[in-house]
Amino acid sequence: MPAEFSDFLGSLDAEAAARLSVLKTSDIAKGAVLFRPGDDASGFLMVISGRVGVYLTGASGREILLYSVSPGETCVQTTLGLLGGQPYGGEGIAETALKAVAVPRALFLSLMASSEPFRSFVFRAFAGRLNDVMHVLEQVAFVKVEQRLARVLLQRADADGKVAATHHELAVAIGSVREVVSRRLEAFGAGGLVETVRGQIRLADRIALAALAASET
């Protein structure tokens, strides 16, 4: 059993920990689709390692990243589906290879009713992801594209300043479209903020990008 899951079980009451400890850990490949719009929630996925991205796609085909689910976090849509019977409205994709434990619906509902520590974990994590969704809405509604792009570039850059993301992936992350991101990156390049070599983005001026990301205008 992975240490991360053992630590989580240690935070629960004895009965809940015993009922969850018999569940098997599953390996899920990067890129696997975990759910699609219209699917019913059949179980509660607990991420042990890796990251799940939850996306919303409009009628035009434009995508936006609503939130990510990492270890210790939960999926808002799954919780709503299990507790309220709502089908999924978005798509869940394994953004990395995952290790996860799937808690069957019946067991999840039973633990929600009988285990205060488990119930607290679910609602605390639910609140965190809901805050993420509100942050996305705030960013899209009130923050300029340049600021959103600068923030995402800073978040995704490695120690050498390289950003392993396509223009489309960056557009999804900031709630825009690829063409807009490409134009903004060209402007960033002309201003000396980034460099693009063989399709790879590298941050050339972190300080200036950070100032742009923090700008109030």
Short mmCIF file of C-alpha atoms in Angstrom, two decimals:
data_model
loop_
_atom_site.label_atom_id
_atom_site.label_comp_id
_atom_site.label_asym_id
_atom_site.label_seq_id
_atom_site.Cartn_x
_atom_site.Cartn_y
_atom_site.Cartn_z
CA MET A 1 0.00 0.00 0.00
CA PRO A 2 1.46 3.42 -0.95
CA ALA A 3 2.71 5.48 2.00
CA GLU A 4 0.48 8.42 1.02
CA PHE A 5 -2.65 6.28 1.28
CA SER A 6 -1.46 4.74 4.54
CA ASP A 7 -1.02 8.24 5.97
CA PHE A 8 -4.56 9.15 4.88
CA LEU A 9 -5.97 6.02 6.50
CA GLY A 10 -4.15 6.94 9.68
CA SER A 11 -6.16 10.18 9.85
CA LEU A 12 -9.48 8.32 9.86
CA ASP A 13 -11.38 6.44 12.53
CA ALA A 14 -10.52 2.75 12.83
CA GLU A 15 -13.67 1.43 11.15
CA ALA A 16 -13.40 3.72 8.10
CA ALA A 17 -9.68 2.95 7.75
CA ALA A 18 -10.36 -0.80 7.88
CA ARG A 19 -13.05 -0.59 5.19
CA LEU A 20 -10.83 1.45 2.86
CA SER A 21 -7.64 -0.52 3.46
CA VAL A 22 -8.92 -3.53 1.49
CA LEU A 23 -9.29 -1.49 -1.71
CA LYS A 24 -6.64 -2.01 -4.38
CA THR A 25 -4.48 0.72 -5.85
CA SER A 26 -4.83 1.10 -9.63
CA ASP A 27 -2.27 2.37 -12.15
CA ILE A 28 -3.78 4.69 -14.77
CA ALA A 29 -1.87 5.76 -17.87
CA LYS A 30 -1.26 9.39 -18.78
CA GLY A 31 -3.95 10.63 -21.17
CA ALA A 32 -6.63 8.19 -19.98
CA VAL A 33 -10.14 9.64 -19.95
CA LEU A 34 -11.68 9.06 -16.52
CA PHE A 35 -15.12 10.49 -17.28
CA ARG A 36 -16.98 12.41 -19.97
CA PRO A 37 -19.98 14.78 -19.96
CA GLY A 38 -23.18 12.85 -19.31
CA ASP A 39 -21.49 9.97 -17.46
CA ASP A 40 -22.79 8.99 -14.04
CA ALA A 41 -20.38 8.96 -11.10
CA SER A 42 -19.87 5.32 -10.19
CA GLY A 43 -17.20 5.81 -7.54
CA PHE A 44 -14.97 8.23 -5.66
CA LEU A 45 -11.45 8.41 -7.08
CA MET A 46 -8.74 9.14 -4.52
CA VAL A 47 -5.52 10.22 -6.24
CA ILE A 48 -2.42 8.77 -4.55
CA SER A 49 0.10 10.19 -7.02
CA GLY A 50 -0.16 12.15 -10.25
CA ARG A 51 -2.68 14.74 -11.42
CA VAL A 52 -6.12 14.76 -13.07
CA GLY A 53 -7.31 17.72 -15.14
CA VAL A 54 -11.03 18.49 -15.34
CA TYR A 55 -12.03 20.35 -18.51
CA LEU A 56 -15.17 22.04 -19.79
CA THR A 57 -15.75 22.18 -23.56
CA GLY A 58 -18.13 24.68 -25.15
CA ALA A 59 -20.30 24.19 -28.23
CA SER A 60 -17.58 25.89 -30.31
CA GLY A 61 -15.02 23.30 -29.20
CA ARG A 62 -13.17 25.76 -26.98
CA GLU A 63 -11.83 24.16 -23.81
CA ILE A 64 -11.06 25.54 -20.39
CA LEU A 65 -9.29 23.88 -17.46
CA LEU A 66 -11.70 24.13 -14.51
CA TYR A 67 -9.38 22.64 -11.90
CA SER A 68 -6.82 19.91 -11.28
CA VAL A 69 -7.00 17.08 -8.76
CA SER A 70 -3.76 16.12 -7.02
CA PRO A 71 -3.11 13.85 -4.00
CA GLY A 72 -5.20 14.95 -1.03
CA GLU A 73 -7.72 16.71 -3.27
CA THR A 74 -11.09 15.66 -4.67
CA CYS A 75 -13.16 16.21 -7.79
CA VAL A 76 -16.09 18.62 -7.35
CA GLN A 77 -18.10 16.97 -10.09
CA THR A 78 -17.60 13.47 -8.69
CA THR A 79 -18.71 14.58 -5.23
CA LEU A 80 -21.80 16.26 -6.68
CA GLY A 81 -22.55 13.18 -8.76
CA LEU A 82 -22.32 10.80 -5.84
CA LEU A 83 -24.21 12.95 -3.34
CA GLY A 84 -26.73 14.62 -5.65
CA GLY A 85 -27.07 12.25 -8.58
CA GLN A 86 -25.82 14.82 -11.09
CA PRO A 87 -24.09 13.54 -14.26
CA TYR A 88 -20.67 14.82 -15.16
CA GLY A 89 -20.64 18.11 -17.06
CA GLY A 90 -16.92 18.08 -17.81
CA GLU A 91 -14.19 15.67 -18.87
CA GLY A 92 -11.57 14.22 -16.54
CA ILE A 93 -8.20 13.34 -18.05
CA ALA A 94 -5.09 11.89 -16.44
CA GLU A 95 -2.54 14.63 -17.05
CA THR A 96 0.21 12.36 -15.72
CA ALA A 97 0.46 8.68 -14.91
CA LEU A 98 -1.71 8.07 -11.85
CA LYS A 99 -1.89 5.83 -8.86
CA ALA A 100 -5.39 5.96 -7.44
CA VAL A 101 -7.91 4.15 -5.28
CA ALA A 102 -11.51 3.91 -6.49
CA VAL A 103 -14.03 3.94 -3.63
CA PRO A 104 -17.30 2.29 -4.83
CA ARG A 105 -20.40 4.46 -4.62
CA ALA A 106 -22.07 2.36 -1.92
CA LEU A 107 -18.98 2.45 0.31
CA PHE A 108 -18.51 6.18 -0.25
CA LEU A 109 -22.10 6.95 0.78
CA SER A 110 -21.82 4.65 3.80
CA LEU A 111 -18.62 6.35 4.98
CA MET A 112 -20.14 9.80 4.44
CA ALA A 113 -22.95 8.79 6.79
CA SER A 114 -20.88 7.01 9.44
CA SER A 115 -17.38 8.53 9.52
CA GLU A 116 -16.95 12.15 10.60
CA PRO A 117 -13.22 12.25 9.67
CA PHE A 118 -13.95 10.92 6.16
CA ARG A 119 -16.87 13.33 5.75
CA SER A 120 -14.69 16.25 6.86
CA PHE A 121 -11.99 15.27 4.35
CA VAL A 122 -14.49 15.14 1.49
CA PHE A 123 -16.11 18.50 2.26
CA ARG A 124 -12.82 20.25 3.03
CA ALA A 125 -11.34 19.07 -0.26
CA PHE A 126 -14.62 19.92 -2.06
CA ALA A 127 -14.38 23.50 -0.77
CA GLY A 128 -10.80 23.74 -2.04
CA ARG A 129 -11.72 22.67 -5.55
CA LEU A 130 -14.76 24.96 -5.57
CA ASN A 131 -12.44 27.85 -4.72
CA ASP A 132 -10.31 26.83 -7.71
CA VAL A 133 -13.36 27.04 -9.98
CA MET A 134 -14.24 30.49 -8.61
CA HIS A 135 -10.64 31.58 -9.24
CA VAL A 136 -10.88 30.46 -12.87
CA LEU A 137 -14.12 32.42 -13.32
CA GLU A 138 -12.54 35.50 -11.76
CA GLN A 139 -9.48 35.23 -13.98
CA VAL A 140 -11.47 34.83 -17.20
CA ALA A 141 -13.93 37.61 -16.33
CA PHE A 142 -11.63 40.25 -14.88
CA VAL A 143 -7.96 39.58 -15.68
CA LYS A 144 -6.36 40.45 -19.01
CA VAL A 145 -5.04 37.67 -21.25
CA GLU A 146 -1.47 38.96 -20.91
CA GLN A 147 -1.61 38.69 -17.12
CA ARG A 148 -3.17 35.22 -17.18
CA LEU A 149 -0.59 33.99 -19.68
CA ALA A 150 2.31 35.43 -17.67
CA ARG A 151 1.03 33.68 -14.53
CA VAL A 152 0.68 30.31 -16.24
CA LEU A 153 4.12 30.57 -17.86
CA LEU A 154 5.67 31.26 -14.45
CA GLN A 155 3.75 28.39 -12.86
CA ARG A 156 4.72 25.87 -15.54
CA ALA A 157 8.36 26.81 -16.10
CA ASP A 158 11.03 24.45 -14.79
CA ALA A 159 14.23 25.54 -13.03
CA ASP A 160 15.82 26.35 -16.42
CA GLY A 161 12.87 28.50 -17.47
CA LYS A 162 11.55 26.01 -20.01
CA VAL A 163 7.78 25.59 -20.38
CA ALA A 164 6.65 22.12 -21.50
CA ALA A 165 3.27 23.11 -22.92
CA THR A 166 1.84 23.73 -26.37
CA HIS A 167 0.06 26.94 -27.35
CA HIS A 168 -3.21 25.02 -27.22
CA GLU A 169 -2.51 23.72 -23.70
CA LEU A 170 -1.67 27.24 -22.52
CA ALA A 171 -4.88 28.54 -24.09
CA VAL A 172 -6.94 25.92 -22.28
CA ALA A 173 -5.22 26.78 -19.00
CA ILE A 174 -6.09 30.50 -19.25
CA GLY A 175 -9.53 30.19 -20.84
CA SER A 176 -8.57 31.57 -24.25
CA VAL A 177 -7.84 30.20 -27.73
CA ARG A 178 -4.59 29.09 -29.36
CA GLU A 179 -4.46 31.96 -31.86
CA VAL A 180 -4.65 34.55 -29.08
CA VAL A 181 -1.94 32.82 -27.06
CA SER A 182 0.32 32.61 -30.13
CA ARG A 183 -0.04 36.35 -30.76
CA ARG A 184 0.65 37.20 -27.12
CA LEU A 185 3.73 34.97 -27.08
CA GLU A 186 5.01 36.74 -30.19
CA ALA A 187 4.56 40.04 -28.37
CA PHE A 188 6.30 38.64 -25.28
CA GLY A 189 9.16 37.54 -27.52
CA ALA A 190 9.45 40.95 -29.14
CA GLY A 191 9.56 42.49 -25.67
CA GLY A 192 12.31 40.15 -24.48
CA LEU A 193 10.11 38.32 -21.97
CA VAL A 194 10.33 34.88 -23.60
CA GLU A 195 12.29 33.07 -26.28
CA THR A 196 10.95 30.41 -28.61
CA VAL A 197 13.44 27.87 -29.96
CA ARG A 198 12.23 25.00 -32.14
CA GLY A 199 8.73 25.39 -30.76
CA GLN A 200 9.84 25.37 -27.12
CA ILE A 201 9.15 28.33 -24.86
CA ARG A 202 11.82 29.58 -22.46
CA LEU A 203 11.40 32.42 -19.99
CA ALA A 204 13.95 35.14 -20.74
CA ASP A 205 12.91 37.70 -18.11
CA ARG A 206 11.20 36.21 -15.06
CA ILE A 207 11.19 39.52 -13.21
CA ALA A 208 9.31 41.32 -15.97
CA LEU A 209 6.85 38.44 -16.32
CA ALA A 210 6.24 38.45 -12.57
CA ALA A 211 5.59 42.18 -12.67
CA LEU A 212 3.12 41.70 -15.52
CA ALA A 213 1.41 38.83 -13.71
CA ALA A 214 0.99 40.98 -10.60
CA SER A 215 -0.21 44.04 -12.49
CA GLU A 216 -3.57 45.52 -11.47
CA THR A 217 -4.33 46.85 -14.95
#
